[in-house]
JSON list of C-alpha atoms in Angstrom, two decimals:
[
{"chain": "A", "resi": 1, "resn": "UNK", "atom": "CA", "xyz": [0.15, 21.62, -8.81]},
{"chain": "A", "resi": 2, "resn": "UNK", "atom": "CA", "xyz": [2.25, 20.19, -12.61]},
{"chain": "A", "resi": 3, "resn": "UNK", "atom": "CA", "xyz": [1.37, 17.01, -14.60]},
{"chain": "A", "resi": 4, "resn": "UNK", "atom": "CA", "xyz": [5.14, 16.48, -13.82]},
{"chain": "A", "resi": 5, "resn": "UNK", "atom": "CA", "xyz": [5.24, 17.12, -10.18]},
{"chain": "A", "resi": 6, "resn": "UNK", "atom": "CA", "xyz": [2.08, 14.48, -9.63]},
{"chain": "A", "resi": 7, "resn": "UNK", "atom": "CA", "xyz": [3.72, 11.69, -11.64]},
{"chain": "A", "resi": 8, "resn": "UNK", "atom": "CA", "xyz": [7.12, 12.18, -9.48]},
{"chain": "A", "resi": 9, "resn": "UNK", "atom": "CA", "xyz": [5.67, 12.80, -6.79]},
{"chain": "A", "resi": 10, "resn": "UNK", "atom": "CA", "xyz": [3.73, 9.88, -6.65]},
{"chain": "A", "resi": 11, "resn": "UNK", "atom": "CA", "xyz": [6.44, 7.64, -7.97]},
{"chain": "A", "resi": 12, "resn": "UNK", "atom": "CA", "xyz": [9.47, 8.68, -5.21]},
{"chain": "A", "resi": 13, "resn": "UNK", "atom": "CA", "xyz": [6.02, 8.30, -3.23]},
{"chain": "A", "resi": 14, "resn": "UNK", "atom": "CA", "xyz": [5.03, 5.13, -3.36]},
{"chain": "A", "resi": 15, "resn": "UNK", "atom": "CA", "xyz": [8.32, 3.82, -3.62]},
{"chain": "A", "resi": 16, "resn": "UNK", "atom": "CA", "xyz": [9.43, 5.05, -0.71]},
{"chain": "A", "resi": 17, "resn": "UNK", "atom": "CA", "xyz": [5.75, 2.98, 0.48]},
{"chain": "A", "resi": 18, "resn": "UNK", "atom": "CA", "xyz": [6.29, 0.01, -0.63]},
{"chain": "A", "resi": 19, "resn": "UNK", "atom": "CA", "xyz": [10.20, -0.23, 0.34]},
{"chain": "A", "resi": 20, "resn": "UNK", "atom": "CA", "xyz": [9.86, 0.64, 3.89]},
{"chain": "A", "resi": 21, "resn": "UNK", "atom": "CA", "xyz": [6.72, -1.80, 3.80]},
{"chain": "A", "resi": 22, "resn": "UNK", "atom": "CA", "xyz": [8.10, -4.48, 1.57]},
{"chain": "A", "resi": 23, "resn": "UNK", "atom": "CA", "xyz": [11.80, -4.14, 3.80]},
{"chain": "A", "resi": 24, "resn": "UNK", "atom": "CA", "xyz": [9.99, -4.97, 7.36]},
{"chain": "A", "resi": 25, "resn": "UNK", "atom": "CA", "xyz": [8.24, -8.31, 5.34]},
{"chain": "A", "resi": 26, "resn": "UNK", "atom": "CA", "xyz": [11.23, -9.66, 4.22]},
{"chain": "A", "resi": 27, "resn": "UNK", "atom": "CA", "xyz": [13.28, -8.31, 7.39]},
{"chain": "A", "resi": 28, "resn": "UNK", "atom": "CA", "xyz": [10.81, -10.54, 9.74]},
{"chain": "A", "resi": 29, "resn": "UNK", "atom": "CA", "xyz": [10.30, -14.07, 7.16]},
{"chain": "A", "resi": 30, "resn": "UNK", "atom": "CA", "xyz": [13.22, -13.95, 5.63]},
{"chain": "A", "resi": 31, "resn": "UNK", "atom": "CA", "xyz": [15.87, -16.71, 7.10]},
{"chain": "A", "resi": 32, "resn": "UNK", "atom": "CA", "xyz": [19.62, -14.94, 7.82]},
{"chain": "A", "resi": 33, "resn": "UNK", "atom": "CA", "xyz": [17.95, -11.33, 8.88]},
{"chain": "A", "resi": 34, "resn": "UNK", "atom": "CA", "xyz": [18.67, -10.00, 12.14]},
{"chain": "A", "resi": 35, "resn": "UNK", "atom": "CA", "xyz": [14.82, -9.26, 12.72]},
{"chain": "A", "resi": 36, "resn": "UNK", "atom": "CA", "xyz": [13.90, -12.95, 11.50]},
{"chain": "A", "resi": 37, "resn": "UNK", "atom": "CA", "xyz": [10.62, -13.92, 13.27]},
{"chain": "A", "resi": 38, "resn": "UNK", "atom": "CA", "xyz": [10.20, -10.13, 15.15]},
{"chain": "A", "resi": 39, "resn": "UNK", "atom": "CA", "xyz": [5.80, -10.14, 14.92]},
{"chain": "A", "resi": 40, "resn": "UNK", "atom": "CA", "xyz": [3.12, -8.73, 13.16]},
{"chain": "A", "resi": 41, "resn": "UNK", "atom": "CA", "xyz": [3.32, -5.44, 15.72]},
{"chain": "A", "resi": 42, "resn": "UNK", "atom": "CA", "xyz": [6.20, -5.28, 13.94]},
{"chain": "A", "resi": 43, "resn": "UNK", "atom": "CA", "xyz": [5.09, -5.72, 10.19]},
{"chain": "A", "resi": 44, "resn": "UNK", "atom": "CA", "xyz": [2.54, -3.49, 10.78]},
{"chain": "A", "resi": 45, "resn": "UNK", "atom": "CA", "xyz": [4.93, -0.27, 12.25]},
{"chain": "A", "resi": 46, "resn": "UNK", "atom": "CA", "xyz": [7.01, -0.65, 9.35]},
{"chain": "A", "resi": 47, "resn": "UNK", "atom": "CA", "xyz": [4.26, -0.17, 7.47]},
{"chain": "A", "resi": 48, "resn": "UNK", "atom": "CA", "xyz": [2.91, 2.10, 8.72]},
{"chain": "A", "resi": 49, "resn": "UNK", "atom": "CA", "xyz": [6.49, 3.84, 8.87]},
{"chain": "A", "resi": 50, "resn": "UNK", "atom": "CA", "xyz": [6.66, 3.60, 5.00]},
{"chain": "A", "resi": 51, "resn": "UNK", "atom": "CA", "xyz": [3.53, 5.96, 4.37]},
{"chain": "A", "resi": 52, "resn": "UNK", "atom": "CA", "xyz": [4.65, 8.58, 6.69]},
{"chain": "A", "resi": 53, "resn": "UNK", "atom": "CA", "xyz": [7.63, 8.34, 5.11]},
{"chain": "A", "resi": 54, "resn": "UNK", "atom": "CA", "xyz": [5.90, 8.37, 1.67]},
{"chain": "A", "resi": 55, "resn": "UNK", "atom": "CA", "xyz": [4.14, 11.32, 2.22]},
{"chain": "A", "resi": 56, "resn": "UNK", "atom": "CA", "xyz": [6.00, 13.11, 3.95]},
{"chain": "A", "resi": 57, "resn": "UNK", "atom": "CA", "xyz": [8.27, 12.87, 0.87]},
{"chain": "A", "resi": 58, "resn": "UNK", "atom": "CA", "xyz": [6.04, 13.34, -1.91]},
{"chain": "A", "resi": 59, "resn": "UNK", "atom": "CA", "xyz": [3.22, 15.45, -0.32]},
{"chain": "A", "resi": 60, "resn": "UNK", "atom": "CA", "xyz": [5.25, 18.96, -1.54]},
{"chain": "A", "resi": 61, "resn": "UNK", "atom": "CA", "xyz": [4.33, 18.23, -5.13]},
{"chain": "A", "resi": 62, "resn": "UNK", "atom": "CA", "xyz": [2.06, 15.55, -5.62]},
{"chain": "A", "resi": 63, "resn": "UNK", "atom": "CA", "xyz": [-0.05, 15.97, -2.11]},
{"chain": "A", "resi": 64, "resn": "UNK", "atom": "CA", "xyz": [0.76, 12.56, -1.61]},
{"chain": "A", "resi": 65, "resn": "UNK", "atom": "CA", "xyz": [-1.93, 9.76, -2.09]},
{"chain": "A", "resi": 66, "resn": "UNK", "atom": "CA", "xyz": [0.01, 6.68, -2.84]},
{"chain": "A", "resi": 67, "resn": "UNK", "atom": "CA", "xyz": [-2.75, 4.34, -3.06]},
{"chain": "A", "resi": 68, "resn": "UNK", "atom": "CA", "xyz": [-5.27, 3.87, -6.05]},
{"chain": "A", "resi": 69, "resn": "UNK", "atom": "CA", "xyz": [-7.69, 3.52, -3.30]},
{"chain": "A", "resi": 70, "resn": "UNK", "atom": "CA", "xyz": [-7.12, 6.96, -1.94]},
{"chain": "A", "resi": 71, "resn": "UNK", "atom": "CA", "xyz": [-7.64, 8.91, -5.23]},
{"chain": "A", "resi": 72, "resn": "UNK", "atom": "CA", "xyz": [-10.80, 6.68, -6.36]},
{"chain": "A", "resi": 73, "resn": "UNK", "atom": "CA", "xyz": [-11.85, 8.42, -2.45]},
{"chain": "A", "resi": 74, "resn": "UNK", "atom": "CA", "xyz": [-11.34, 11.51, -3.55]},
{"chain": "A", "resi": 75, "resn": "UNK", "atom": "CA", "xyz": [-12.26, 11.96, -6.71]},
{"chain": "A", "resi": 76, "resn": "UNK", "atom": "CA", "xyz": [-15.64, 9.94, -5.83]},
{"chain": "A", "resi": 77, "resn": "UNK", "atom": "CA", "xyz": [-16.00, 12.81, -2.90]},
{"chain": "A", "resi": 78, "resn": "UNK", "atom": "CA", "xyz": [-14.68, 15.70, -4.56]},
{"chain": "A", "resi": 79, "resn": "UNK", "atom": "CA", "xyz": [-16.21, 13.98, -8.04]},
{"chain": "A", "resi": 80, "resn": "UNK", "atom": "CA", "xyz": [-12.97, 15.58, -9.61]},
{"chain": "A", "resi": 81, "resn": "UNK", "atom": "CA", "xyz": [-11.71, 12.56, -12.36]},
{"chain": "A", "resi": 82, "resn": "UNK", "atom": "CA", "xyz": [-9.68, 14.58, -14.52]},
{"chain": "A", "resi": 83, "resn": "UNK", "atom": "CA", "xyz": [-6.02, 13.49, -12.56]},
{"chain": "A", "resi": 84, "resn": "UNK", "atom": "CA", "xyz": [-7.54, 10.26, -11.31]},
{"chain": "A", "resi": 85, "resn": "UNK", "atom": "CA", "xyz": [-4.89, 7.97, -13.72]},
{"chain": "A", "resi": 86, "resn": "UNK", "atom": "CA", "xyz": [-1.75, 9.94, -13.34]},
{"chain": "A", "resi": 87, "resn": "UNK", "atom": "CA", "xyz": [-2.11, 9.47, -10.05]},
{"chain": "A", "resi": 88, "resn": "UNK", "atom": "CA", "xyz": [-2.70, 5.50, -10.06]},
{"chain": "A", "resi": 89, "resn": "UNK", "atom": "CA", "xyz": [-0.10, 5.45, -13.45]},
{"chain": "A", "resi": 90, "resn": "UNK", "atom": "CA", "xyz": [2.43, 7.42, -11.08]},
{"chain": "A", "resi": 91, "resn": "UNK", "atom": "CA", "xyz": [1.44, 5.09, -7.76]},
{"chain": "A", "resi": 92, "resn": "UNK", "atom": "CA", "xyz": [1.72, 1.20, -9.35]},
{"chain": "A", "resi": 93, "resn": "UNK", "atom": "CA", "xyz": [5.19, 2.59, -11.66]},
{"chain": "A", "resi": 94, "resn": "UNK", "atom": "CA", "xyz": [6.57, 3.49, -7.60]},
{"chain": "A", "resi": 95, "resn": "UNK", "atom": "CA", "xyz": [5.78, 0.64, -6.50]},
{"chain": "A", "resi": 96, "resn": "UNK", "atom": "CA", "xyz": [7.28, -2.18, -9.20]},
{"chain": "A", "resi": 97, "resn": "UNK", "atom": "CA", "xyz": [10.22, 0.46, -7.64]},
{"chain": "A", "resi": 98, "resn": "UNK", "atom": "CA", "xyz": [10.65, -0.62, -3.93]},
{"chain": "A", "resi": 99, "resn": "UNK", "atom": "CA", "xyz": [9.82, -4.12, -4.61]},
{"chain": "A", "resi": 100, "resn": "UNK", "atom": "CA", "xyz": [12.91, -4.03, -6.90]},
{"chain": "A", "resi": 101, "resn": "UNK", "atom": "CA", "xyz": [14.86, -2.34, -4.36]},
{"chain": "A", "resi": 102, "resn": "UNK", "atom": "CA", "xyz": [13.64, -4.11, -1.72]},
{"chain": "A", "resi": 103, "resn": "UNK", "atom": "CA", "xyz": [14.76, -7.24, -3.35]},
{"chain": "A", "resi": 104, "resn": "UNK", "atom": "CA", "xyz": [18.31, -5.15, -4.02]},
{"chain": "A", "resi": 105, "resn": "UNK", "atom": "CA", "xyz": [19.11, -4.26, -0.14]},
{"chain": "A", "resi": 106, "resn": "UNK", "atom": "CA", "xyz": [17.71, -7.65, 1.47]},
{"chain": "A", "resi": 107, "resn": "UNK", "atom": "CA", "xyz": [19.52, -9.78, -1.98]},
{"chain": "A", "resi": 108, "resn": "UNK", "atom": "CA", "xyz": [21.86, -11.73, -0.08]},
{"chain": "A", "resi": 109, "resn": "UNK", "atom": "CA", "xyz": [19.07, -13.31, 2.07]},
{"chain": "A", "resi": 110, "resn": "UNK", "atom": "CA", "xyz": [17.04, -14.18, -0.84]},
{"chain": "A", "resi": 111, "resn": "UNK", "atom": "CA", "xyz": [19.84, -15.60, -3.02]},
{"chain": "A", "resi": 112, "resn": "UNK", "atom": "CA", "xyz": [19.89, -17.58, 0.81]},
{"chain": "A", "resi": 113, "resn": "UNK", "atom": "CA", "xyz": [16.67, -19.03, 0.13]},
{"chain": "A", "resi": 114, "resn": "UNK", "atom": "CA", "xyz": [18.34, -20.95, -2.86]},
{"chain": "A", "resi": 115, "resn": "UNK", "atom": "CA", "xyz": [19.50, -23.76, -0.29]},
{"chain": "A", "resi": 116, "resn": "UNK", "atom": "CA", "xyz": [15.32, -26.60, -1.50]},
{"chain": "A", "resi": 117, "resn": "UNK", "atom": "CA", "xyz": [15.87, -27.55, 1.90]},
{"chain": "A", "resi": 118, "resn": "UNK", "atom": "CA", "xyz": [15.55, -24.43, 4.04]},
{"chain": "A", "resi": 119, "resn": "UNK", "atom": "CA", "xyz": [13.77, -22.01, 1.31]},
{"chain": "A", "resi": 120, "resn": "UNK", "atom": "CA", "xyz": [10.90, -19.99, 2.72]},
{"chain": "A", "resi": 121, "resn": "UNK", "atom": "CA", "xyz": [7.78, -18.74, 0.26]},
{"chain": "A", "resi": 122, "resn": "UNK", "atom": "CA", "xyz": [8.97, -15.65, -0.68]},
{"chain": "A", "resi": 123, "resn": "UNK", "atom": "CA", "xyz": [5.48, -13.58, -2.12]},
{"chain": "A", "resi": 124, "resn": "UNK", "atom": "CA", "xyz": [4.20, -12.35, 1.20]},
{"chain": "A", "resi": 125, "resn": "UNK", "atom": "CA", "xyz": [7.16, -10.14, 1.41]},
{"chain": "A", "resi": 126, "resn": "UNK", "atom": "CA", "xyz": [5.37, -8.72, -2.06]},
{"chain": "A", "resi": 127, "resn": "UNK", "atom": "CA", "xyz": [2.32, -9.15, -1.73]},
{"chain": "A", "resi": 128, "resn": "UNK", "atom": "CA", "xyz": [-0.39, -10.27, 0.47]},
{"chain": "A", "resi": 129, "resn": "UNK", "atom": "CA", "xyz": [-2.28, -13.69, 0.58]},
{"chain": "A", "resi": 130, "resn": "UNK", "atom": "CA", "xyz": [-4.57, -14.74, 3.23]},
{"chain": "A", "resi": 131, "resn": "UNK", "atom": "CA", "xyz": [-4.65, -17.15, 5.37]},
{"chain": "A", "resi": 132, "resn": "UNK", "atom": "CA", "xyz": [-8.15, -18.98, 4.48]},
{"chain": "A", "resi": 133, "resn": "UNK", "atom": "CA", "xyz": [-8.40, -18.97, 0.06]},
{"chain": "A", "resi": 134, "resn": "UNK", "atom": "CA", "xyz": [-11.90, -17.84, 0.06]},
{"chain": "A", "resi": 135, "resn": "UNK", "atom": "CA", "xyz": [-12.52, -15.40, -2.37]},
{"chain": "A", "resi": 136, "resn": "UNK", "atom": "CA", "xyz": [-15.80, -14.49, -0.50]},
{"chain": "A", "resi": 137, "resn": "UNK", "atom": "CA", "xyz": [-13.99, -14.02, 2.42]},
{"chain": "A", "resi": 138, "resn": "UNK", "atom": "CA", "xyz": [-11.39, -11.90, 1.47]},
{"chain": "A", "resi": 139, "resn": "UNK", "atom": "CA", "xyz": [-12.85, -9.52, -0.75]},
{"chain": "A", "resi": 140, "resn": "UNK", "atom": "CA", "xyz": [-14.80, -8.88, 1.97]},
{"chain": "A", "resi": 141, "resn": "UNK", "atom": "CA", "xyz": [-11.85, -7.76, 4.65]},
{"chain": "A", "resi": 142, "resn": "UNK", "atom": "CA", "xyz": [-10.39, -5.74, 1.27]},
{"chain": "A", "resi": 143, "resn": "UNK", "atom": "CA", "xyz": [-13.84, -4.04, 1.08]},
{"chain": "A", "resi": 144, "resn": "UNK", "atom": "CA", "xyz": [-14.63, -3.02, 5.35]},
{"chain": "A", "resi": 145, "resn": "UNK", "atom": "CA", "xyz": [-10.49, -2.45, 6.08]},
{"chain": "A", "resi": 146, "resn": "UNK", "atom": "CA", "xyz": [-9.65, -0.45, 3.00]},
{"chain": "A", "resi": 147, "resn": "UNK", "atom": "CA", "xyz": [-13.28, 1.69, 3.47]},
{"chain": "A", "resi": 148, "resn": "UNK", "atom": "CA", "xyz": [-11.72, 2.27, 7.18]},
{"chain": "A", "resi": 149, "resn": "UNK", "atom": "CA", "xyz": [-8.80, 3.44, 5.94]},
{"chain": "A", "resi": 150, "resn": "UNK", "atom": "CA", "xyz": [-10.50, 5.83, 2.77]},
{"chain": "A", "resi": 151, "resn": "UNK", "atom": "CA", "xyz": [-13.39, 7.26, 4.95]},
{"chain": "A", "resi": 152, "resn": "UNK", "atom": "CA", "xyz": [-11.36, 8.71, 8.14]},
{"chain": "A", "resi": 153, "resn": "UNK", "atom": "CA", "xyz": [-8.97, 10.49, 5.74]},
{"chain": "A", "resi": 154, "resn": "UNK", "atom": "CA", "xyz": [-11.10, 12.07, 4.36]},
{"chain": "A", "resi": 155, "resn": "UNK", "atom": "CA", "xyz": [-12.87, 12.84, 7.47]},
{"chain": "A", "resi": 156, "resn": "UNK", "atom": "CA", "xyz": [-10.22, 14.27, 9.36]},
{"chain": "A", "resi": 157, "resn": "UNK", "atom": "CA", "xyz": [-10.50, 17.21, 6.51]},
{"chain": "A", "resi": 158, "resn": "UNK", "atom": "CA", "xyz": [-13.85, 17.69, 9.00]},
{"chain": "A", "resi": 159, "resn": "UNK", "atom": "CA", "xyz": [-11.32, 18.06, 12.50]},
{"chain": "A", "resi": 160, "resn": "UNK", "atom": "CA", "xyz": [-11.38, 21.99, 13.23]},
{"chain": "A", "resi": 161, "resn": "UNK", "atom": "CA", "xyz": [-7.56, 23.05, 14.52]},
{"chain": "A", "resi": 162, "resn": "UNK", "atom": "CA", "xyz": [-5.12, 20.64, 13.96]},
{"chain": "A", "resi": 163, "resn": "UNK", "atom": "CA", "xyz": [-4.28, 21.76, 9.94]},
{"chain": "A", "resi": 164, "resn": "UNK", "atom": "CA", "xyz": [-6.08, 18.46, 7.68]},
{"chain": "A", "resi": 165, "resn": "UNK", "atom": "CA", "xyz": [-6.79, 17.77, 4.31]},
{"chain": "A", "resi": 166, "resn": "UNK", "atom": "CA", "xyz": [-8.49, 17.26, 2.33]},
{"chain": "A", "resi": 167, "resn": "UNK", "atom": "CA", "xyz": [-7.89, 20.81, 0.77]},
{"chain": "A", "resi": 168, "resn": "UNK", "atom": "CA", "xyz": [-8.42, 21.60, -2.33]},
{"chain": "A", "resi": 169, "resn": "UNK", "atom": "CA", "xyz": [-6.09, 24.05, -4.34]},
{"chain": "A", "resi": 170, "resn": "UNK", "atom": "CA", "xyz": [-6.04, 26.28, -7.22]},
{"chain": "A", "resi": 171, "resn": "UNK", "atom": "CA", "xyz": [-7.07, 24.51, -10.05]},
{"chain": "A", "resi": 172, "resn": "UNK", "atom": "CA", "xyz": [-9.12, 22.31, -8.77]},
{"chain": "A", "resi": 173, "resn": "UNK", "atom": "CA", "xyz": [-6.32, 19.76, -7.14]},
{"chain": "A", "resi": 174, "resn": "UNK", "atom": "CA", "xyz": [-7.33, 17.90, -4.19]},
{"chain": "A", "resi": 175, "resn": "UNK", "atom": "CA", "xyz": [-3.67, 16.92, -1.60]},
{"chain": "A", "resi": 176, "resn": "UNK", "atom": "CA", "xyz": [-3.97, 15.22, 1.59]},
{"chain": "A", "resi": 177, "resn": "UNK", "atom": "CA", "xyz": [-2.64, 18.49, 3.13]},
{"chain": "A", "resi": 178, "resn": "UNK", "atom": "CA", "xyz": [0.91, 17.97, 5.00]},
{"chain": "A", "resi": 179, "resn": "UNK", "atom": "CA", "xyz": [1.75, 18.53, 9.49]},
{"chain": "A", "resi": 180, "resn": "UNK", "atom": "CA", "xyz": [0.03, 16.44, 11.43]},
{"chain": "A", "resi": 181, "resn": "UNK", "atom": "CA", "xyz": [-2.13, 14.98, 8.82]},
{"chain": "A", "resi": 182, "resn": "UNK", "atom": "CA", "xyz": [0.38, 12.25, 7.36]},
{"chain": "A", "resi": 183, "resn": "UNK", "atom": "CA", "xyz": [1.13, 11.39, 11.09]},
{"chain": "A", "resi": 184, "resn": "UNK", "atom": "CA", "xyz": [-2.56, 10.88, 11.65]},
{"chain": "A", "resi": 185, "resn": "UNK", "atom": "CA", "xyz": [-2.36, 8.58, 8.57]},
{"chain": "A", "resi": 186, "resn": "UNK", "atom": "CA", "xyz": [0.79, 6.80, 9.82]},
{"chain": "A", "resi": 187, "resn": "UNK", "atom": "CA", "xyz": [-1.36, 5.60, 12.86]},
{"chain": "A", "resi": 188, "resn": "UNK", "atom": "CA", "xyz": [-4.32, 4.94, 11.07]},
{"chain": "A", "resi": 189, "resn": "UNK", "atom": "CA", "xyz": [-3.00, 2.79, 8.88]},
{"chain": "A", "resi": 190, "resn": "UNK", "atom": "CA", "xyz": [-0.46, 0.85, 11.63]},
{"chain": "A", "resi": 191, "resn": "UNK", "atom": "CA", "xyz": [-4.05, 0.23, 13.55]},
{"chain": "A", "resi": 192, "resn": "UNK", "atom": "CA", "xyz": [-5.92, -1.56, 10.66]},
{"chain": "A", "resi": 193, "resn": "UNK", "atom": "CA", "xyz": [-2.66, -4.10, 10.46]},
{"chain": "A", "resi": 194, "resn": "UNK", "atom": "CA", "xyz": [-3.35, -4.52, 13.77]},
{"chain": "A", "resi": 195, "resn": "UNK", "atom": "CA", "xyz": [-6.63, -4.75, 14.27]},
{"chain": "A", "resi": 196, "resn": "UNK", "atom": "CA", "xyz": [-7.97, -5.81, 9.70]},
{"chain": "A", "resi": 197, "resn": "UNK", "atom": "CA", "xyz": [-4.75, -6.98, 8.58]},
{"chain": "A", "resi": 198, "resn": "UNK", "atom": "CA", "xyz": [-5.07, -10.61, 10.03]},
{"chain": "A", "resi": 199, "resn": "UNK", "atom": "CA", "xyz": [-7.42, -12.63, 7.03]},
{"chain": "A", "resi": 200, "resn": "UNK", "atom": "CA", "xyz": [-5.56, -11.30, 4.14]},
{"chain": "A", "resi": 201, "resn": "UNK", "atom": "CA", "xyz": [-2.92, -9.51, 5.28]},
{"chain": "A", "resi": 202, "resn": "UNK", "atom": "CA", "xyz": [-4.36, -5.59, 4.29]},
{"chain": "A", "resi": 203, "resn": "UNK", "atom": "CA", "xyz": [-3.64, -4.31, 0.98]},
{"chain": "A", "resi": 204, "resn": "UNK", "atom": "CA", "xyz": [-6.18, -1.81, 1.30]},
{"chain": "A", "resi": 205, "resn": "UNK", "atom": "CA", "xyz": [-3.84, -0.13, -1.45]},
{"chain": "A", "resi": 206, "resn": "UNK", "atom": "CA", "xyz": [-4.39, -1.81, -5.33]},
{"chain": "A", "resi": 207, "resn": "UNK", "atom": "CA", "xyz": [-0.63, -0.31, -6.12]},
{"chain": "A", "resi": 208, "resn": "UNK", "atom": "CA", "xyz": [0.62, -1.84, -2.99]},
{"chain": "A", "resi": 209, "resn": "UNK", "atom": "CA", "xyz": [-0.39, -5.38, -4.15]},
{"chain": "A", "resi": 210, "resn": "UNK", "atom": "CA", "xyz": [-0.29, -5.11, -7.60]},
{"chain": "A", "resi": 211, "resn": "UNK", "atom": "CA", "xyz": [3.15, -3.60, -8.12]},
{"chain": "A", "resi": 212, "resn": "UNK", "atom": "CA", "xyz": [5.05, -6.06, -6.26]},
{"chain": "A", "resi": 213, "resn": "UNK", "atom": "CA", "xyz": [3.65, -8.53, -7.47]},
{"chain": "A", "resi": 214, "resn": "UNK", "atom": "CA", "xyz": [4.88, -8.07, -10.68]},
{"chain": "A", "resi": 215, "resn": "UNK", "atom": "CA", "xyz": [7.78, -7.63, -9.18]},
{"chain": "A", "resi": 216, "resn": "UNK", "atom": "CA", "xyz": [7.81, -10.69, -7.93]},
{"chain": "A", "resi": 217, "resn": "UNK", "atom": "CA", "xyz": [7.25, -12.46, -11.25]},
{"chain": "A", "resi": 218, "resn": "UNK", "atom": "CA", "xyz": [10.13, -11.31, -12.71]},
{"chain": "A", "resi": 219, "resn": "UNK", "atom": "CA", "xyz": [12.79, -10.84, -10.53]},
{"chain": "A", "resi": 220, "resn": "UNK", "atom": "CA", "xyz": [15.08, -13.52, -10.39]},
{"chain": "A", "resi": 221, "resn": "UNK", "atom": "CA", "xyz": [14.01, -14.74, -7.00]},
{"chain": "A", "resi": 222, "resn": "UNK", "atom": "CA", "xyz": [15.74, -18.40, -6.34]},
{"chain": "A", "resi": 223, "resn": "UNK", "atom": "CA", "xyz": [12.85, -21.02, -4.94]},
{"chain": "A", "resi": 224, "resn": "UNK", "atom": "CA", "xyz": [10.25, -17.59, -4.77]},
{"chain": "A", "resi": 225, "resn": "UNK", "atom": "CA", "xyz": [7.31, -19.60, -6.37]},
{"chain": "A", "resi": 226, "resn": "UNK", "atom": "CA", "xyz": [3.98, -19.14, -7.75]},
{"chain": "A", "resi": 227, "resn": "UNK", "atom": "CA", "xyz": [2.98, -15.01, -8.02]},
{"chain": "A", "resi": 228, "resn": "UNK", "atom": "CA", "xyz": [-0.53, -16.37, -6.95]},
{"chain": "A", "resi": 229, "resn": "UNK", "atom": "CA", "xyz": [-2.16, -14.30, -10.00]},
{"chain": "A", "resi": 230, "resn": "UNK", "atom": "CA", "xyz": [-4.95, -16.29, -9.71]},
{"chain": "A", "resi": 231, "resn": "UNK", "atom": "CA", "xyz": [-5.63, -14.47, -5.80]},
{"chain": "A", "resi": 232, "resn": "UNK", "atom": "CA", "xyz": [-4.03, -11.14, -7.57]},
{"chain": "A", "resi": 233, "resn": "UNK", "atom": "CA", "xyz": [-7.36, -9.45, -8.70]},
{"chain": "A", "resi": 234, "resn": "UNK", "atom": "CA", "xyz": [-9.04, -8.72, -5.12]},
{"chain": "A", "resi": 235, "resn": "UNK", "atom": "CA", "xyz": [-6.72, -6.95, -3.33]},
{"chain": "A", "resi": 236, "resn": "UNK", "atom": "CA", "xyz": [-7.26, -5.23, -6.67]},
{"chain": "A", "resi": 237, "resn": "UNK", "atom": "CA", "xyz": [-10.78, -4.68, -6.96]},
{"chain": "A", "resi": 238, "resn": "UNK", "atom": "CA", "xyz": [-12.18, -4.78, -3.10]},
{"chain": "A", "resi": 239, "resn": "UNK", "atom": "CA", "xyz": [-9.45, -2.57, -1.95]},
{"chain": "A", "resi": 240, "resn": "UNK", "atom": "CA", "xyz": [-11.16, 0.34, -4.85]},
{"chain": "A", "resi": 241, "resn": "UNK", "atom": "CA", "xyz": [-15.04, -1.25, -3.85]},
{"chain": "A", "resi": 242, "resn": "UNK", "atom": "CA", "xyz": [-14.05, 0.17, -0.57]},
{"chain": "A", "resi": 243, "resn": "UNK", "atom": "CA", "xyz": [-12.97, 3.43, -1.70]},
{"chain": "A", "resi": 244, "resn": "UNK", "atom": "CA", "xyz": [-15.91, 4.04, -3.46]},
{"chain": "A", "resi": 245, "resn": "UNK", "atom": "CA", "xyz": [-18.20, 3.08, -0.79]},
{"chain": "A", "resi": 246, "resn": "UNK", "atom": "CA", "xyz": [-16.34, 5.00, 1.81]},
{"chain": "A", "resi": 247, "resn": "UNK", "atom": "CA", "xyz": [-16.67, 8.37, -0.63]},
{"chain": "A", "resi": 248, "resn": "UNK", "atom": "CA", "xyz": [-20.37, 7.99, -0.78]},
{"chain": "A", "resi": 249, "resn": "UNK", "atom": "CA", "xyz": [-20.99, 7.62, 2.27]},
{"chain": "A", "resi": 250, "resn": "UNK", "atom": "CA", "xyz": [-19.33, 10.33, 3.00]},
{"chain": "A", "resi": 251, "resn": "UNK", "atom": "CA", "xyz": [-20.69, 13.06, 0.99]},
{"chain": "A", "resi": 252, "resn": "UNK", "atom": "CA", "xyz": [-23.76, 11.09, 2.39]},
{"chain": "A", "resi": 253, "resn": "UNK", "atom": "CA", "xyz": [-22.88, 11.98, 5.41]},
{"chain": "A", "resi": 254, "resn": "UNK", "atom": "CA", "xyz": [-20.99, 15.17, 5.79]}
]
């Protein structure tokens, strides 16, 4: 895979992931949406389907990491860090694009939020917001939840007969496999959302939180409120720590 393919694949795949994920949050949260108040299960499956759509799209180009935590976890496992900055840059750019597309898609609903009497907080459409603001507890949650994503993802490659990755291709490039592997990761993300997402909203992906948070800060959204930059480091640092721990555990155990 060329540098151009990696960057393009990560931009497109992550944009699709965020469009689906932020889109389902908007659908469930905003007034005048047909999915208003549909609930947490709908959100978890929306994010899972976003992973599936983005990964299937990006896999032929970049291997579909779509997540700096995944990229770092794979690098810890393989020792190959050469492409890590390129992957992460593509993921961040794609996350911003996906958030902007979500804003455009729900533009009328965001515009209706201009009425101060019925205005709703909008940050939760784009980024994670903890239910209980406790930096230590929130950080631990993101570390554990991300390790629960990256460790099984790496371990999938030890299972015979189902054609899944990660797979090392020519030049030492690590991809996440294809076919059923993408579907398994999508269901893994749904499971994490249902079981581990309650405390913080399960960022488990620094680009997924940081890119849309930046878009939220810059976009002209009526009554959008704060972008909560004081919390923003937790869904970045926590997943990266969890990814490193998962990579180290995988190396030690497998």
